Short mmCIF file of C-alpha atoms in Angstrom, two decimals:
data_model
loop_
_atom_site.label_atom_id
_atom_site.label_comp_id
_atom_site.label_asym_id
_atom_site.label_seq_id
_atom_site.Cartn_x
_atom_site.Cartn_y
_atom_site.Cartn_z
CA GLU A 41 2.64 -20.67 1.09
CA ALA A 42 1.09 -17.86 -0.93
CA GLN A 43 3.50 -14.97 -1.04
CA VAL A 44 5.13 -12.09 -2.87
CA THR A 45 8.91 -12.25 -2.69
CA GLN A 46 11.20 -9.28 -3.21
CA ASN A 47 14.96 -9.22 -3.46
CA PRO A 48 17.12 -7.70 -2.23
CA ARG A 49 15.49 -6.68 1.02
CA TYR A 50 18.23 -4.15 1.76
CA LEU A 51 20.64 -2.47 -0.61
CA ILE A 52 23.09 0.39 -0.41
CA THR A 53 24.41 1.53 -3.75
CA VAL A 54 26.00 4.55 -5.40
CA THR A 55 24.64 7.05 -7.88
CA GLY A 56 24.53 5.76 -11.42
CA LYS A 57 25.06 2.07 -10.72
CA LYS A 58 22.25 0.16 -12.40
CA LEU A 59 20.26 -2.13 -10.17
CA THR A 60 17.26 -4.43 -10.35
CA VAL A 61 14.84 -5.30 -7.60
CA THR A 62 13.11 -8.57 -8.32
CA CYS A 63 9.53 -9.43 -7.45
CA SER A 64 7.91 -12.82 -7.76
CA GLN A 65 4.46 -14.03 -6.75
CA ASN A 66 3.15 -17.59 -6.58
CA MET A 67 -0.58 -16.84 -6.52
CA ASN A 68 -1.15 -16.70 -10.28
CA HIS A 69 -2.15 -13.05 -10.02
CA GLU A 70 -2.63 -11.10 -13.22
CA TYR A 71 -2.04 -7.70 -11.67
CA MET A 72 1.28 -6.59 -10.23
CA SER A 73 2.48 -3.19 -9.12
CA TRP A 74 5.42 -1.34 -7.62
CA TYR A 75 5.12 1.32 -4.92
CA ARG A 76 7.57 3.48 -3.07
CA GLN A 77 6.92 4.67 0.46
CA ASP A 78 8.45 7.85 1.81
CA PRO A 79 7.80 9.64 5.12
CA GLY A 80 4.93 12.08 4.84
CA LEU A 81 4.10 10.99 1.30
CA GLY A 82 2.64 7.56 1.80
CA LEU A 83 2.67 4.83 -0.79
CA ARG A 84 2.96 6.06 -4.36
CA GLN A 85 2.54 3.86 -7.39
CA ILE A 86 5.52 3.64 -9.75
CA TYR A 87 4.38 1.18 -12.44
CA TYR A 88 1.78 -1.49 -12.73
CA SER A 89 1.02 -4.41 -14.99
CA MET A 90 -2.36 -5.86 -15.84
CA ASN A 91 -0.91 -9.02 -17.37
CA VAL A 92 2.08 -10.43 -19.23
CA GLU A 93 3.59 -7.86 -21.61
CA VAL A 94 1.15 -5.18 -20.40
CA THR A 95 2.64 -2.42 -18.25
CA ASP A 96 1.69 1.15 -17.54
CA LYS A 97 2.98 4.15 -15.63
CA GLY A 98 1.77 4.97 -12.19
CA ASP A 99 2.09 8.32 -10.45
CA VAL A 100 5.89 8.47 -10.11
CA PRO A 101 7.49 6.49 -12.99
CA GLU A 102 10.45 8.77 -13.70
CA GLY A 103 13.78 7.02 -13.31
CA TYR A 104 12.30 3.52 -13.28
CA LYS A 105 11.64 0.76 -15.79
CA VAL A 106 9.73 -2.49 -15.49
CA SER A 107 9.08 -5.57 -17.56
CA ARG A 108 6.54 -8.38 -17.41
CA LYS A 109 7.79 -11.27 -19.46
CA GLU A 110 6.30 -13.91 -17.18
CA LYS A 111 3.15 -13.81 -15.12
CA ARG A 112 4.88 -14.43 -11.81
CA ASN A 113 7.74 -11.91 -12.16
CA PHE A 114 7.76 -8.12 -12.25
CA PRO A 115 11.25 -6.67 -11.79
CA LEU A 116 11.87 -3.00 -11.09
CA ILE A 117 14.90 -1.54 -12.83
CA LEU A 118 16.76 1.60 -11.85
CA GLU A 119 19.01 2.33 -14.83
CA SER A 120 20.90 5.18 -13.17
CA PRO A 121 19.88 5.50 -9.51
CA SER A 122 19.99 8.88 -7.85
CA PRO A 123 19.79 9.82 -4.15
CA ASN A 124 16.14 10.89 -4.51
CA GLN A 125 15.32 7.26 -5.22
CA THR A 126 16.34 6.32 -1.72
CA SER A 127 13.15 4.82 -0.41
CA LEU A 128 11.27 1.76 0.78
CA TYR A 129 9.90 -0.16 -2.20
CA PHE A 130 6.98 -2.57 -2.18
CA CYS A 131 5.83 -4.95 -4.85
CA ALA A 132 2.17 -5.98 -4.77
CA SER A 133 -0.09 -8.31 -6.68
CA SER A 134 -3.73 -9.27 -6.96
CA PHE A 135 -6.33 -10.87 -9.21
CA ARG A 136 -7.76 -8.61 -11.91
CA ASP A 137 -11.28 -8.77 -10.54
CA ASN A 138 -10.48 -8.38 -6.88
CA THR A 139 -12.17 -5.87 -4.64
CA GLY A 140 -9.06 -3.95 -3.76
CA GLU A 141 -7.00 -6.38 -1.73
CA LEU A 142 -3.37 -6.14 -2.67
CA PHE A 143 -0.83 -8.65 -1.45
CA PHE A 144 2.45 -6.96 -0.69
CA GLY A 145 5.99 -8.21 -0.56
CA GLU A 146 8.03 -7.52 2.56
CA GLY A 147 9.66 -4.46 1.05
CA SER A 148 13.09 -3.50 -0.24
CA ARG A 149 14.92 -0.69 1.50
CA LEU A 150 17.16 1.06 -1.00
CA THR A 151 19.76 3.69 -0.19
CA VAL A 152 21.49 5.54 -3.02
CA LEU A 153 24.61 7.45 -1.97
CA ARG B 43 -5.03 19.27 -1.48
CA LYS B 44 -4.08 15.63 -1.07
CA GLU B 45 -6.39 13.06 -2.61
CA VAL B 46 -6.58 11.17 0.66
CA GLU B 47 -5.91 12.86 3.99
CA GLN B 48 -5.41 11.35 7.39
CA ASP B 49 -4.40 12.68 10.78
CA PRO B 50 -0.89 11.25 11.22
CA GLY B 51 -1.24 10.92 14.99
CA PRO B 52 0.16 9.26 16.95
CA PHE B 53 -2.93 8.35 18.91
CA ASN B 54 -1.80 7.17 22.35
CA VAL B 55 -4.49 5.14 24.10
CA PRO B 56 -4.56 2.70 27.02
CA GLU B 57 -5.56 -0.89 26.59
CA GLY B 58 -9.31 -1.29 26.49
CA ALA B 59 -9.97 2.15 25.08
CA THR B 60 -12.08 2.93 22.07
CA VAL B 61 -10.39 4.95 19.35
CA ALA B 62 -11.60 6.34 16.05
CA PHE B 63 -9.77 7.52 12.96
CA ASN B 64 -11.15 9.57 10.13
CA CYS B 65 -9.98 9.90 6.58
CA THR B 66 -11.17 12.36 3.95
CA TYR B 67 -10.95 11.94 0.18
CA SER B 68 -11.22 14.56 -2.52
CA ASN B 69 -12.50 12.63 -5.55
CA SER B 70 -16.26 12.34 -5.32
CA ALA B 71 -16.16 9.67 -8.04
CA SER B 72 -14.16 7.31 -5.81
CA GLN B 73 -15.70 3.90 -5.95
CA SER B 74 -14.32 1.74 -3.19
CA PHE B 75 -12.63 2.21 0.13
CA PHE B 76 -10.39 0.19 2.39
CA TRP B 77 -8.41 0.23 5.59
CA TYR B 78 -4.97 -1.35 5.57
CA ARG B 79 -2.78 -1.98 8.57
CA GLN B 80 0.99 -1.57 8.49
CA ASP B 81 3.22 -2.67 11.32
CA CYS B 82 6.54 -0.92 11.79
CA ARG B 83 8.89 -1.67 8.86
CA LYS B 84 6.48 -4.28 7.51
CA GLU B 85 4.28 -4.49 4.47
CA PRO B 86 0.69 -3.17 4.46
CA LYS B 87 -2.07 -5.74 4.85
CA LEU B 88 -5.76 -5.38 4.19
CA LEU B 89 -7.70 -4.86 7.40
CA MET B 90 -11.15 -4.41 5.96
CA SER B 91 -13.14 -3.04 3.10
CA VAL B 92 -15.55 -0.19 3.77
CA TYR B 93 -19.11 -0.56 2.50
CA SER B 94 -21.75 2.12 2.10
CA SER B 95 -23.89 0.54 4.76
CA GLY B 96 -21.01 0.31 7.20
CA ASN B 97 -19.45 -2.94 8.27
CA GLU B 98 -18.07 -4.58 11.34
CA ASP B 99 -15.40 -7.19 11.89
CA GLY B 100 -15.05 -8.11 15.53
CA ARG B 101 -13.75 -5.05 17.39
CA PHE B 102 -13.39 -3.04 14.19
CA THR B 103 -16.12 -0.97 12.56
CA ALA B 104 -15.74 0.92 9.32
CA GLN B 105 -18.13 3.53 7.99
CA LEU B 106 -18.44 5.57 4.83
CA ASN B 107 -20.02 8.98 4.44
CA ARG B 108 -20.19 9.76 0.73
CA ALA B 109 -21.91 13.11 1.21
CA SER B 110 -19.05 14.42 3.35
CA GLN B 111 -16.45 12.29 1.61
CA TYR B 112 -14.92 10.62 4.59
CA ILE B 113 -14.47 7.16 5.96
CA SER B 114 -13.87 6.16 9.53
CA LEU B 115 -12.43 3.28 11.48
CA LEU B 116 -13.50 2.55 15.05
CA ILE B 117 -11.52 0.17 17.22
CA ARG B 118 -13.15 -0.99 20.43
CA ASP B 119 -11.42 -2.58 23.40
CA SER B 120 -7.94 -1.75 22.08
CA LYS B 121 -5.23 -4.38 22.46
CA LEU B 122 -1.47 -3.90 22.61
CA SER B 123 -1.32 -5.78 19.32
CA ASP B 124 -3.42 -3.08 17.64
CA SER B 125 -0.41 -0.76 17.75
CA ALA B 126 0.33 -0.05 14.10
CA THR B 127 -0.19 2.49 11.37
CA TYR B 128 -3.61 2.43 9.72
CA LEU B 129 -3.75 3.40 6.07
CA CYS B 130 -6.86 4.75 4.43
CA VAL B 131 -7.07 3.60 0.81
CA VAL B 132 -9.39 4.91 -1.89
CA ASN B 133 -10.01 3.62 -5.38
CA LYS B 134 -10.17 6.81 -7.40
CA GLY B 135 -11.71 5.15 -10.39
CA GLY B 136 -10.59 2.53 -12.83
CA PHE B 137 -9.18 -0.81 -12.02
CA GLN B 138 -6.64 -0.81 -9.26
CA LYS B 139 -6.10 2.92 -9.17
CA LEU B 140 -5.66 2.85 -5.45
CA VAL B 141 -4.57 5.96 -3.57
CA PHE B 142 -3.04 5.45 -0.15
CA GLY B 143 -3.24 7.91 2.68
CA THR B 144 -0.10 8.58 4.68
CA GLY B 145 -1.47 6.67 7.64
CA THR B 146 -2.51 7.23 11.23
CA ARG B 147 -0.25 5.80 13.87
CA LEU B 148 -1.84 4.11 16.88
CA LEU B 149 0.06 3.29 20.07
CA VAL B 150 -1.75 1.19 22.65
CA SER B 151 -0.11 1.12 26.05
CA PRO B 152 -0.61 -1.18 29.06
#
């Protein structure tokens, strides 16, 4: 089954404790991206990657890191989480030449205390 | 001004009703347009692309007005299962530079 898998789906952590949210897709997509969704603000892009070893900042990259060492994986790293990073996070992927259809993971709800 | 603006709703309609949502965008250079659907606490999924000539998919019709910079979504014969949040999405230029609206919530009641 074609899918984008995120883990963990739910996480409560404390300020400053490094965490990684993993994202894996099995559709051989070149493009992958991370979004956060907050009430009243919609989905905002954090980072994206056009292919292996190619990443770039989105609209809200501060406080986040990513890496793309393999085509299928695109982890999101919060080196020192803060309460303002409490949010619902979505990973998404697509083919480079698609017409705008993104395939999303089921989301990871993160709470930073 | 937000790049993509939508009425947050909620729109409360009875089954069988026709409902329309509008979405305005600020970047006149925007190249492509989409409607996504997001169920409560779920991931967004593509509902349909929006073409200049307008397009229809069953009970759903999408239209684009470039001169006034808005897109619309019309849902006919609403079903209970149409209850969801509908996200307007605009490609503001460049590959995959998608901007998501905050969504319009639709509640269809029996």
